[in-house]
């Protein structure tokens, strides 16, 4: 077994908290997705929903809460899972359906020679129109994806590692983006001083 830690999480339409893990050994899919349910006058209950993940970058839901989007940053992919009996406990997911996949980082990749690398999907959120927005870590961009995982728009950001995002403001039309700084090179930080 390898060391792992909780990574990304979020609440579903029924107030349950879902959280996935990140495995330090990126070649070993030993991580999992968990769901925590707290009920009035009852002990909180944590259940394992799925296993076999490398690094959970994001969990997000369709507007009606019936479809879970799960980003595995370590595998550069996003899967969708229909919720079997939405809102029931314990939660059950239908088998994963491939939804969007991005090329892995090429050997020898560097900032000076990006070689078409788009980055790996990380933090994500759905907007009110059902579009999926995802921060592409190491790709210096945020992508907007359509209902079949197709890229609708690319939005460059002034940092190499956008890590998370959410919508806010009174009308939910403002996109807030978090960025990474830890373990980034001095050269990158000099070029991208807003990192972190």
PDB file of N, CA and C in Angstrom, residues 15-119:
ATOM      1  N   UNK A  15     -26.732  17.138   0.340  1.00  0.00           N
ATOM      2  CA  UNK A  15     -25.912  17.589   1.458  1.00  0.00           C
ATOM      3  C   UNK A  15     -24.858  16.605   1.909  1.00  0.00           C
ATOM      4  N   UNK A  16     -24.649  15.540   1.162  1.00  0.00           N
ATOM      5  CA  UNK A  16     -23.610  14.568   1.515  1.00  0.00           C
ATOM      6  C   UNK A  16     -22.275  15.053   0.968  1.00  0.00           C
ATOM      7  N   UNK A  17     -21.209  14.827   1.721  1.00  0.00           N
ATOM      8  CA  UNK A  17     -19.876  15.259   1.305  1.00  0.00           C
ATOM      9  C   UNK A  17     -19.144  14.094   0.664  1.00  0.00           C
ATOM     10  N   UNK A  18     -18.713  14.302  -0.580  1.00  0.00           N
ATOM     11  CA  UNK A  18     -17.940  13.305  -1.322  1.00  0.00           C
ATOM     12  C   UNK A  18     -16.493  13.774  -1.377  1.00  0.00           C
ATOM     13  N   UNK A  19     -15.552  12.851  -1.175  1.00  0.00           N
ATOM     14  CA  UNK A  19     -14.143  13.220  -1.224  1.00  0.00           C
ATOM     15  C   UNK A  19     -13.346  12.044  -1.783  1.00  0.00           C
ATOM     16  N   UNK A  20     -12.407  12.383  -2.654  1.00  0.00           N
ATOM     17  CA  UNK A  20     -11.522  11.373  -3.232  1.00  0.00           C
ATOM     18  C   UNK A  20     -10.114  11.570  -2.729  1.00  0.00           C
ATOM     19  N   UNK A  21      -9.283  10.550  -2.942  1.00  0.00           N
ATOM     20  CA  UNK A  21      -7.916  10.596  -2.453  1.00  0.00           C
ATOM     21  C   UNK A  21      -6.922  10.787  -3.588  1.00  0.00           C
ATOM     22  N   UNK A  22      -5.713  11.137  -3.198  1.00  0.00           N
ATOM     23  CA  UNK A  22      -4.567  11.273  -4.101  1.00  0.00           C
ATOM     24  C   UNK A  22      -3.522  10.276  -3.617  1.00  0.00           C
ATOM     25  N   UNK A  23      -3.011   9.444  -4.533  1.00  0.00           N
ATOM     26  CA  UNK A  23      -1.981   8.463  -4.210  1.00  0.00           C
ATOM     27  C   UNK A  23      -0.634   9.053  -4.613  1.00  0.00           C
ATOM     28  N   UNK A  24       0.316   9.039  -3.694  1.00  0.00           N
ATOM     29  CA  UNK A  24       1.625   9.622  -3.996  1.00  0.00           C
ATOM     30  C   UNK A  24       2.332   8.891  -5.137  1.00  0.00           C
ATOM     31  N   UNK A  25       2.240   7.557  -5.177  1.00  0.00           N
ATOM     32  CA  UNK A  25       2.838   6.780  -6.266  1.00  0.00           C
ATOM     33  C   UNK A  25       1.860   6.821  -7.444  1.00  0.00           C
ATOM     34  N   UNK A  26       2.136   7.687  -8.416  1.00  0.00           N
ATOM     35  CA  UNK A  26       1.187   7.951  -9.494  1.00  0.00           C
ATOM     36  C   UNK A  26       0.943   6.769 -10.430  1.00  0.00           C
ATOM     37  N   UNK A  27       1.717   5.706 -10.284  1.00  0.00           N
ATOM     38  CA  UNK A  27       1.502   4.533 -11.128  1.00  0.00           C
ATOM     39  C   UNK A  27       0.671   3.460 -10.417  1.00  0.00           C
ATOM     40  N   UNK A  28       0.138   3.788  -9.232  1.00  0.00           N
ATOM     41  CA  UNK A  28      -0.617   2.792  -8.459  1.00  0.00           C
ATOM     42  C   UNK A  28      -2.013   3.312  -8.143  1.00  0.00           C
ATOM     43  N   UNK A  29      -3.024   2.813  -8.830  1.00  0.00           N
ATOM     44  CA  UNK A  29      -4.403   3.279  -8.608  1.00  0.00           C
ATOM     45  C   UNK A  29      -5.030   2.674  -7.344  1.00  0.00           C
ATOM     46  N   UNK A  30      -4.506   3.083  -6.209  1.00  0.00           N
ATOM     47  CA  UNK A  30      -4.978   2.538  -4.936  1.00  0.00           C
ATOM     48  C   UNK A  30      -5.883   3.501  -4.179  1.00  0.00           C
ATOM     49  N   UNK A  31      -6.224   4.616  -4.797  1.00  0.00           N
ATOM     50  CA  UNK A  31      -7.080   5.598  -4.145  1.00  0.00           C
ATOM     51  C   UNK A  31      -8.546   5.207  -4.230  1.00  0.00           C
ATOM     52  N   UNK A  32      -9.385   6.040  -3.620  1.00  0.00           N
ATOM     53  CA  UNK A  32     -10.815   5.731  -3.567  1.00  0.00           C
ATOM     54  C   UNK A  32     -11.639   7.006  -3.497  1.00  0.00           C
ATOM     55  N   UNK A  33     -12.934   6.825  -3.697  1.00  0.00           N
ATOM     56  CA  UNK A  33     -13.913   7.899  -3.557  1.00  0.00           C
ATOM     57  C   UNK A  33     -14.816   7.531  -2.388  1.00  0.00           C
ATOM     58  N   UNK A  34     -15.006   8.480  -1.474  1.00  0.00           N
ATOM     59  CA  UNK A  34     -15.798   8.252  -0.268  1.00  0.00           C
ATOM     60  C   UNK A  34     -16.983   9.209  -0.230  1.00  0.00           C
ATOM     61  N   UNK A  35     -17.985   8.829   0.542  1.00  0.00           N
ATOM     62  CA  UNK A  35     -19.129   9.700   0.769  1.00  0.00           C
ATOM     63  C   UNK A  35     -19.430   9.733   2.258  1.00  0.00           C
ATOM     64  N   UNK A  36     -19.578  10.937   2.800  1.00  0.00           N
ATOM     65  CA  UNK A  36     -19.874  11.143   4.218  1.00  0.00           C
ATOM     66  C   UNK A  36     -21.288  11.673   4.347  1.00  0.00           C
ATOM     67  N   UNK A  37     -22.057  11.005   5.186  1.00  0.00           N
ATOM     68  CA  UNK A  37     -23.443  11.414   5.401  1.00  0.00           C
ATOM     69  C   UNK A  37     -23.635  11.717   6.884  1.00  0.00           C
ATOM     70  N   UNK A  38     -24.100  12.912   7.182  1.00  0.00           N
ATOM     71  CA  UNK A  38     -24.424  13.253   8.564  1.00  0.00           C
ATOM     72  C   UNK A  38     -25.931  13.411   8.649  1.00  0.00           C
ATOM     73  N   UNK A  39     -26.504  12.739   9.617  1.00  0.00           N
ATOM     74  CA  UNK A  39     -27.951  12.794   9.775  1.00  0.00           C
ATOM     75  C   UNK A  39     -28.292  13.337  11.150  1.00  0.00           C
ATOM     76  N   UNK A  40     -29.423  13.983  11.242  1.00  0.00           N
ATOM     77  CA  UNK A  40     -29.852  14.548  12.516  1.00  0.00           C
ATOM     78  C   UNK A  40     -30.002  13.414  13.526  1.00  0.00           C
ATOM     79  N   UNK A  41     -29.418  13.615  14.701  1.00  0.00           N
ATOM     80  CA  UNK A  41     -29.493  12.671  15.817  1.00  0.00           C
ATOM     81  C   UNK A  41     -28.932  11.295  15.464  1.00  0.00           C
ATOM     82  N   UNK A  42     -27.951  11.259  14.574  1.00  0.00           N
ATOM     83  CA  UNK A  42     -27.304   9.986  14.237  1.00  0.00           C
ATOM     84  C   UNK A  42     -25.823  10.244  14.012  1.00  0.00           C
ATOM     85  N   UNK A  43     -25.024   9.203  14.197  1.00  0.00           N
ATOM     86  CA  UNK A  43     -23.588   9.311  13.974  1.00  0.00           C
ATOM     87  C   UNK A  43     -23.314   9.506  12.484  1.00  0.00           C
ATOM     88  N   UNK A  44     -22.353  10.356  12.135  1.00  0.00           N
ATOM     89  CA  UNK A  44     -21.967  10.468  10.723  1.00  0.00           C
ATOM     90  C   UNK A  44     -21.472   9.114  10.218  1.00  0.00           C
ATOM     91  N   UNK A  45     -21.696   8.850   8.951  1.00  0.00           N
ATOM     92  CA  UNK A  45     -21.291   7.581   8.372  1.00  0.00           C
ATOM     93  C   UNK A  45     -20.484   7.843   7.106  1.00  0.00           C
ATOM     94  N   UNK A  46     -19.313   7.207   7.011  1.00  0.00           N
ATOM     95  CA  UNK A  46     -18.438   7.332   5.856  1.00  0.00           C
ATOM     96  C   UNK A  46     -18.392   5.995   5.145  1.00  0.00           C
ATOM     97  N   UNK A  47     -18.689   5.996   3.837  1.00  0.00           N
ATOM     98  CA  UNK A  47     -18.639   4.755   3.058  1.00  0.00           C
ATOM     99  C   UNK A  47     -17.716   4.927   1.858  1.00  0.00           C
ATOM    100  N   UNK A  48     -17.090   3.835   1.461  1.00  0.00           N
ATOM    101  CA  UNK A  48     -16.290   3.804   0.241  1.00  0.00           C
ATOM    102  C   UNK A  48     -17.227   3.533  -0.918  1.00  0.00           C
ATOM    103  N   UNK A  49     -17.232   4.427  -1.913  1.00  0.00           N
ATOM    104  CA  UNK A  49     -18.136   4.291  -3.047  1.00  0.00           C
ATOM    105  C   UNK A  49     -17.436   3.619  -4.227  1.00  0.00           C
ATOM    106  N   UNK A  50     -16.202   3.997  -4.499  1.00  0.00           N
ATOM    107  CA  UNK A  50     -15.444   3.444  -5.623  1.00  0.00           C
ATOM    108  C   UNK A  50     -13.973   3.337  -5.236  1.00  0.00           C
ATOM    109  N   UNK A  51     -13.283   2.406  -5.862  1.00  0.00           N
ATOM    110  CA  UNK A  51     -11.831   2.255  -5.691  1.00  0.00           C
ATOM    111  C   UNK A  51     -11.160   2.319  -7.062  1.00  0.00           C
ATOM    112  N   UNK A  52      -9.832   2.424  -7.062  1.00  0.00           N
ATOM    113  CA  UNK A  52      -9.082   2.359  -8.304  1.00  0.00           C
ATOM    114  C   UNK A  52      -8.734   3.700  -8.914  1.00  0.00           C
ATOM    115  N   UNK A  53      -8.611   4.731  -8.088  1.00  0.00           N
ATOM    116  CA  UNK A  53      -8.272   6.066  -8.590  1.00  0.00           C
ATOM    117  C   UNK A  53      -6.820   6.383  -8.250  1.00  0.00           C
ATOM    118  N   UNK A  54      -6.191   7.217  -9.082  1.00  0.00           N
ATOM    119  CA  UNK A  54      -4.822   7.659  -8.813  1.00  0.00           C
ATOM    120  C   UNK A  54      -4.853   8.983  -8.059  1.00  0.00           C
ATOM    121  N   UNK A  55      -5.541   9.977  -8.607  1.00  0.00           N
ATOM    122  CA  UNK A  55      -5.562  11.295  -7.978  1.00  0.00           C
ATOM    123  C   UNK A  55      -6.866  12.021  -8.288  1.00  0.00           C
ATOM    124  N   UNK A  56      -7.733  12.140  -7.298  1.00  0.00           N
ATOM    125  CA  UNK A  56      -8.984  12.858  -7.503  1.00  0.00           C
ATOM    126  C   UNK A  56      -8.695  14.347  -7.605  1.00  0.00           C
ATOM    127  N   UNK A  57      -9.026  14.910  -8.776  1.00  0.00           N
ATOM    128  CA  UNK A  57      -8.837  16.343  -8.980  1.00  0.00           C
ATOM    129  C   UNK A  57     -10.100  17.120  -8.715  1.00  0.00           C
ATOM    130  N   UNK A  58     -11.264  16.469  -8.930  1.00  0.00           N
ATOM    131  CA  UNK A  58     -12.538  17.160  -8.739  1.00  0.00           C
ATOM    132  C   UNK A  58     -13.675  16.155  -8.713  1.00  0.00           C
ATOM    133  N   UNK A  59     -14.729  16.523  -8.002  1.00  0.00           N
ATOM    134  CA  UNK A  59     -16.032  15.852  -8.087  1.00  0.00           C
ATOM    135  C   UNK A  59     -17.056  16.961  -8.305  1.00  0.00           C
ATOM    136  N   UNK A  60     -17.950  16.736  -9.257  1.00  0.00           N
ATOM    137  CA  UNK A  60     -18.973  17.740  -9.577  1.00  0.00           C
ATOM    138  C   UNK A  60     -20.221  17.001 -10.042  1.00  0.00           C
ATOM    139  N   UNK A  61     -21.382  17.677  -9.951  1.00  0.00           N
ATOM    140  CA  UNK A  61     -22.651  17.033 -10.280  1.00  0.00           C
ATOM    141  C   UNK A  61     -23.422  17.817 -11.321  1.00  0.00           C
ATOM    142  N   UNK A  62     -24.242  17.085 -12.057  1.00  0.00           N
ATOM    143  CA  UNK A  62     -25.199  17.731 -12.951  1.00  0.00           C
ATOM    144  C   UNK A  62     -26.185  18.527 -12.101  1.00  0.00           C
ATOM    145  N   UNK A  63     -26.925  19.419 -12.737  1.00  0.00           N
ATOM    146  CA  UNK A  63     -27.838  20.303 -12.003  1.00  0.00           C
ATOM    147  C   UNK A  63     -28.854  19.523 -11.170  1.00  0.00           C
ATOM    148  N   UNK A  64     -29.342  18.396 -11.680  1.00  0.00           N
ATOM    149  CA  UNK A  64     -30.337  17.629 -10.925  1.00  0.00           C
ATOM    150  C   UNK A  64     -29.708  16.652  -9.936  1.00  0.00           C
ATOM    151  N   UNK A  65     -28.376  16.599  -9.910  1.00  0.00           N
ATOM    152  CA  UNK A  65     -27.681  15.732  -8.961  1.00  0.00           C
ATOM    153  C   UNK A  65     -27.666  14.267  -9.339  1.00  0.00           C
ATOM    154  N   UNK A  66     -28.136  13.918 -10.515  1.00  0.00           N
ATOM    155  CA  UNK A  66     -28.239  12.510 -10.899  1.00  0.00           C
ATOM    156  C   UNK A  66     -26.994  11.988 -11.601  1.00  0.00           C
ATOM    157  N   UNK A  67     -26.061  12.884 -11.956  1.00  0.00           N
ATOM    158  CA  UNK A  67     -24.858  12.483 -12.674  1.00  0.00           C
ATOM    159  C   UNK A  67     -23.637  13.071 -11.984  1.00  0.00           C
ATOM    160  N   UNK A  68     -22.697  12.196 -11.617  1.00  0.00           N
ATOM    161  CA  UNK A  68     -21.454  12.611 -10.974  1.00  0.00           C
ATOM    162  C   UNK A  68     -20.345  12.630 -12.012  1.00  0.00           C
ATOM    163  N   UNK A  69     -19.584  13.725 -12.044  1.00  0.00           N
ATOM    164  CA  UNK A  69     -18.387  13.816 -12.872  1.00  0.00           C
ATOM    165  C   UNK A  69     -17.190  13.697 -11.940  1.00  0.00           C
ATOM    166  N   UNK A  70     -16.302  12.764 -12.248  1.00  0.00           N
ATOM    167  CA  UNK A  70     -15.173  12.473 -11.368  1.00  0.00           C
ATOM    168  C   UNK A  70     -13.895  12.627 -12.171  1.00  0.00           C
ATOM    169  N   UNK A  71     -13.049  13.559 -11.774  1.00  0.00           N
ATOM    170  CA  UNK A  71     -11.793  13.820 -12.460  1.00  0.00           C
ATOM    171  C   UNK A  71     -10.665  13.069 -11.784  1.00  0.00           C
ATOM    172  N   UNK A  72      -9.968  12.217 -12.550  1.00  0.00           N
ATOM    173  CA  UNK A  72      -8.757  11.550 -12.079  1.00  0.00           C
ATOM    174  C   UNK A  72      -7.587  12.250 -12.768  1.00  0.00           C
ATOM    175  N   UNK A  73      -6.980  13.189 -12.056  1.00  0.00           N
ATOM    176  CA  UNK A  73      -5.891  13.979 -12.629  1.00  0.00           C
ATOM    177  C   UNK A  73      -4.697  13.111 -12.992  1.00  0.00           C
ATOM    178  N   UNK A  74      -4.452  12.062 -12.220  1.00  0.00           N
ATOM    179  CA  UNK A  74      -3.326  11.175 -12.484  1.00  0.00           C
ATOM    180  C   UNK A  74      -3.459  10.433 -13.800  1.00  0.00           C
ATOM    181  N   UNK A  75      -4.674  10.177 -14.210  1.00  0.00           N
ATOM    182  CA  UNK A  75      -4.913   9.479 -15.478  1.00  0.00           C
ATOM    183  C   UNK A  75      -5.292  10.432 -16.606  1.00  0.00           C
ATOM    184  N   UNK A  76      -5.401  11.716 -16.309  1.00  0.00           N
ATOM    185  CA  UNK A  76      -5.763  12.733 -17.303  1.00  0.00           C
ATOM    186  C   UNK A  76      -7.158  12.499 -17.873  1.00  0.00           C
ATOM    187  N   UNK A  77      -8.080  12.003 -17.055  1.00  0.00           N
ATOM    188  CA  UNK A  77      -9.414  11.765 -17.604  1.00  0.00           C
ATOM    189  C   UNK A  77     -10.522  12.175 -16.644  1.00  0.00           C
ATOM    190  N   UNK A  78     -11.702  12.320 -17.224  1.00  0.00           N
ATOM    191  CA  UNK A  78     -12.919  12.637 -16.479  1.00  0.00           C
ATOM    192  C   UNK A  78     -13.937  11.571 -16.861  1.00  0.00           C
ATOM    193  N   UNK A  79     -14.553  10.957 -15.864  1.00  0.00           N
ATOM    194  CA  UNK A  79     -15.593   9.972 -16.119  1.00  0.00           C
ATOM    195  C   UNK A  79     -16.918  10.497 -15.581  1.00  0.00           C
ATOM    196  N   UNK A  80     -18.002   9.982 -16.132  1.00  0.00           N
ATOM    197  CA  UNK A  80     -19.324  10.316 -15.603  1.00  0.00           C
ATOM    198  C   UNK A  80     -19.934   9.043 -15.031  1.00  0.00           C
ATOM    199  N   UNK A  81     -20.713   9.217 -13.971  1.00  0.00           N
ATOM    200  CA  UNK A  81     -21.333   8.098 -13.276  1.00  0.00           C
ATOM    201  C   UNK A  81     -22.786   8.457 -12.994  1.00  0.00           C
ATOM    202  N   UNK A  82     -23.689   7.681 -13.514  1.00  0.00           N
ATOM    203  CA  UNK A  82     -25.100   7.887 -13.161  1.00  0.00           C
ATOM    204  C   UNK A  82     -25.295   7.450 -11.718  1.00  0.00           C
ATOM    205  N   UNK A  83     -26.092   8.204 -10.981  1.00  0.00           N
ATOM    206  CA  UNK A  83     -26.400   7.834  -9.598  1.00  0.00           C
ATOM    207  C   UNK A  83     -27.566   6.856  -9.610  1.00  0.00           C
ATOM    208  N   UNK A  84     -27.349   5.686  -9.051  1.00  0.00           N
ATOM    209  CA  UNK A  84     -28.437   4.725  -8.923  1.00  0.00           C
ATOM    210  C   UNK A  84     -29.262   5.138  -7.712  1.00  0.00           C
ATOM    211  N   UNK A  85     -30.538   5.354  -7.896  1.00  0.00           N
ATOM    212  CA  UNK A  85     -31.432   5.809  -6.825  1.00  0.00           C
ATOM    213  C   UNK A  85     -30.872   7.054  -6.140  1.00  0.00           C
ATOM    214  N   UNK A  86     -30.803   8.176  -6.872  1.00  0.00           N
ATOM    215  CA  UNK A  86     -30.225   9.411  -6.314  1.00  0.00           C
ATOM    216  C   UNK A  86     -30.823   9.761  -4.959  1.00  0.00           C
ATOM    217  N   UNK A  87     -29.966  10.144  -4.045  1.00  0.00           N
ATOM    218  CA  UNK A  87     -30.400  10.552  -2.716  1.00  0.00           C
ATOM    219  C   UNK A  87     -30.508   9.411  -1.725  1.00  0.00           C
ATOM    220  N   UNK A  88     -30.435   8.168  -2.198  1.00  0.00           N
ATOM    221  CA  UNK A  88     -30.555   7.033  -1.277  1.00  0.00           C
ATOM    222  C   UNK A  88     -29.238   6.836  -0.519  1.00  0.00           C
ATOM    223  N   UNK A  89     -29.323   6.099   0.577  1.00  0.00           N
ATOM    224  CA  UNK A  89     -28.122   5.788   1.370  1.00  0.00           C
ATOM    225  C   UNK A  89     -28.054   4.302   1.605  1.00  0.00           C
ATOM    226  N   UNK A  90     -26.882   3.676   1.422  1.00  0.00           N
ATOM    227  CA  UNK A  90     -25.649   4.285   0.939  1.00  0.00           C
ATOM    228  C   UNK A  90     -25.742   4.588  -0.551  1.00  0.00           C
ATOM    229  N   UNK A  91     -24.943   5.553  -1.024  1.00  0.00           N
ATOM    230  CA  UNK A  91     -25.021   5.919  -2.438  1.00  0.00           C
ATOM    231  C   UNK A  91     -24.445   4.823  -3.324  1.00  0.00           C
ATOM    232  N   UNK A  92     -25.002   4.705  -4.505  1.00  0.00           N
ATOM    233  CA  UNK A  92     -24.496   3.733  -5.473  1.00  0.00           C
ATOM    234  C   UNK A  92     -24.326   4.428  -6.813  1.00  0.00           C
ATOM    235  N   UNK A  93     -23.206   4.127  -7.454  1.00  0.00           N
ATOM    236  CA  UNK A  93     -22.918   4.700  -8.753  1.00  0.00           C
ATOM    237  C   UNK A  93     -22.987   3.622  -9.822  1.00  0.00           C
ATOM    238  N   UNK A  94     -23.515   3.987 -10.983  1.00  0.00           N
ATOM    239  CA  UNK A  94     -23.453   3.093 -12.134  1.00  0.00           C
ATOM    240  C   UNK A  94     -21.992   3.030 -12.584  1.00  0.00           C
ATOM    241  N   UNK A  95     -21.620   2.033 -13.387  1.00  0.00           N
ATOM    242  CA  UNK A  95     -20.233   1.948 -13.857  1.00  0.00           C
ATOM    243  C   UNK A  95     -19.799   3.240 -14.554  1.00  0.00           C
ATOM    244  N   UNK A  96     -18.505   3.516 -14.452  1.00  0.00           N
ATOM    245  CA  UNK A  96     -17.934   4.725 -15.045  1.00  0.00           C
ATOM    246  C   UNK A  96     -18.092   4.719 -16.556  1.00  0.00           C
ATOM    247  N   UNK A  97     -18.437   5.882 -17.088  1.00  0.00           N
ATOM    248  CA  UNK A  97     -18.495   6.080 -18.532  1.00  0.00           C
ATOM    249  C   UNK A  97     -17.415   7.087 -18.903  1.00  0.00           C
ATOM    250  N   UNK A  98     -16.520   6.760 -19.842  1.00  0.00           N
ATOM    251  CA  UNK A  98     -15.519   7.741 -20.253  1.00  0.00           C
ATOM    252  C   UNK A  98     -16.214   9.005 -20.754  1.00  0.00           C
ATOM    253  N   UNK A  99     -15.735  10.142 -20.322  1.00  0.00           N
ATOM    254  CA  UNK A  99     -16.395  11.393 -20.701  1.00  0.00           C
ATOM    255  C   UNK A  99     -15.436  12.350 -21.414  1.00  0.00           C
ATOM    256  N   UNK A 100     -14.242  12.537 -20.858  1.00  0.00           N
ATOM    257  CA  UNK A 100     -13.226  13.380 -21.505  1.00  0.00           C
ATOM    258  C   UNK A 100     -11.857  12.844 -21.112  1.00  0.00           C
ATOM    259  N   UNK A 101     -10.962  12.795 -22.075  1.00  0.00           N
ATOM    260  CA  UNK A 101      -9.594  12.325 -21.824  1.00  0.00           C
ATOM    261  C   UNK A 101      -8.621  13.290 -22.488  1.00  0.00           C
ATOM    262  N   UNK A 102      -7.501  13.522 -21.812  1.00  0.00           N
ATOM    263  CA  UNK A 102      -6.486  14.444 -22.299  1.00  0.00           C
ATOM    264  C   UNK A 102      -5.151  13.713 -22.378  1.00  0.00           C
ATOM    265  N   UNK A 103      -4.312  14.062 -23.373  1.00  0.00           N
ATOM    266  CA  UNK A 103      -3.015  13.384 -23.510  1.00  0.00           C
ATOM    267  C   UNK A 103      -2.144  13.578 -22.281  1.00  0.00           C
ATOM    268  N   UNK A 104      -1.408  12.514 -21.933  1.00  0.00           N
ATOM    269  CA  UNK A 104      -0.473  12.581 -20.812  1.00  0.00           C
ATOM    270  C   UNK A 104       0.697  13.488 -21.172  1.00  0.00           C
ATOM    271  N   UNK A 105       1.402  13.930 -20.154  1.00  0.00           N
ATOM    272  CA  UNK A 105       2.562  14.798 -20.373  1.00  0.00           C
ATOM    273  C   UNK A 105       3.648  14.012 -21.102  1.00  0.00           C
ATOM    274  N   UNK A 106       4.137  14.528 -22.235  1.00  0.00           N
ATOM    275  CA  UNK A 106       5.183  13.815 -22.978  1.00  0.00           C
ATOM    276  C   UNK A 106       6.490  13.752 -22.191  1.00  0.00           C
ATOM    277  N   UNK A 107       7.253  12.698 -22.411  1.00  0.00           N
ATOM    278  CA  UNK A 107       8.572  12.593 -21.789  1.00  0.00           C
ATOM    279  C   UNK A 107       9.409  13.786 -22.211  1.00  0.00           C
ATOM    280  N   UNK A 108      10.127  14.353 -21.273  1.00  0.00           N
ATOM    281  CA  UNK A 108      10.991  15.488 -21.579  1.00  0.00           C
ATOM    282  C   UNK A 108      10.262  16.817 -21.687  1.00  0.00           C
ATOM    283  N   UNK A 109       8.982  16.846 -21.292  1.00  0.00           N
ATOM    284  CA  UNK A 109       8.217  18.094 -21.380  1.00  0.00           C
ATOM    285  C   UNK A 109       8.850  19.168 -20.515  1.00  0.00           C
ATOM    286  N   UNK A 110       8.830  20.405 -20.999  1.00  0.00           N
ATOM    287  CA  UNK A 110       9.301  21.544 -20.214  1.00  0.00           C
ATOM    288  C   UNK A 110       8.482  22.765 -20.607  1.00  0.00           C
ATOM    289  N   UNK A 111       8.532  23.781 -19.776  1.00  0.00           N
ATOM    290  CA  UNK A 111       7.821  25.018 -20.076  1.00  0.00           C
ATOM    291  C   UNK A 111       8.365  25.675 -21.340  1.00  0.00           C
ATOM    292  N   UNK A 112       9.650  25.504 -21.575  1.00  0.00           N
ATOM    293  CA  UNK A 112      10.266  26.114 -22.746  1.00  0.00           C
ATOM    294  C   UNK A 112       9.834  25.416 -24.039  1.00  0.00           C
ATOM    295  N   UNK A 113       9.522  24.100 -23.955  1.00  0.00           N
ATOM    296  CA  UNK A 113       9.079  23.328 -25.119  1.00  0.00           C
ATOM    297  C   UNK A 113       7.815  22.563 -24.736  1.00  0.00           C
ATOM    298  N   UNK A 114       6.666  23.248 -24.707  1.00  0.00           N
ATOM    299  CA  UNK A 114       5.438  22.607 -24.213  1.00  0.00           C
ATOM    300  C   UNK A 114       4.920  21.463 -25.086  1.00  0.00           C
ATOM    301  N   UNK A 115       5.327  21.357 -26.357  1.00  0.00           N
ATOM    302  CA  UNK A 115       4.996  20.235 -27.232  1.00  0.00           C
ATOM    303  C   UNK A 115       3.497  19.935 -27.291  1.00  0.00           C
ATOM    304  N   UNK A 116       2.665  20.955 -27.217  1.00  0.00           N
ATOM    305  CA  UNK A 116       1.227  20.736 -27.355  1.00  0.00           C
ATOM    306  C   UNK A 116       0.532  20.155 -26.137  1.00  0.00           C
ATOM    307  N   UNK A 117       1.255  20.030 -25.025  1.00  0.00           N
ATOM    308  CA  UNK A 117       0.647  19.479 -23.802  1.00  0.00           C
ATOM    309  C   UNK A 117      -0.405  20.452 -23.275  1.00  0.00           C
ATOM    310  N   UNK A 118      -1.634  19.959 -23.024  1.00  0.00           N
ATOM    311  CA  UNK A 118      -2.740  20.802 -22.556  1.00  0.00           C
ATOM    312  C   UNK A 118      -2.814  20.925 -21.045  1.00  0.00           C
ATOM    313  N   UNK A 119      -2.066  20.086 -20.326  1.00  0.00           N
ATOM    314  CA  UNK A 119      -2.178  20.026 -18.881  1.00  0.00           C
ATOM    315  C   UNK A 119      -3.059  18.866 -18.471  1.00  0.00           C
TER     316      UNK A 119
END
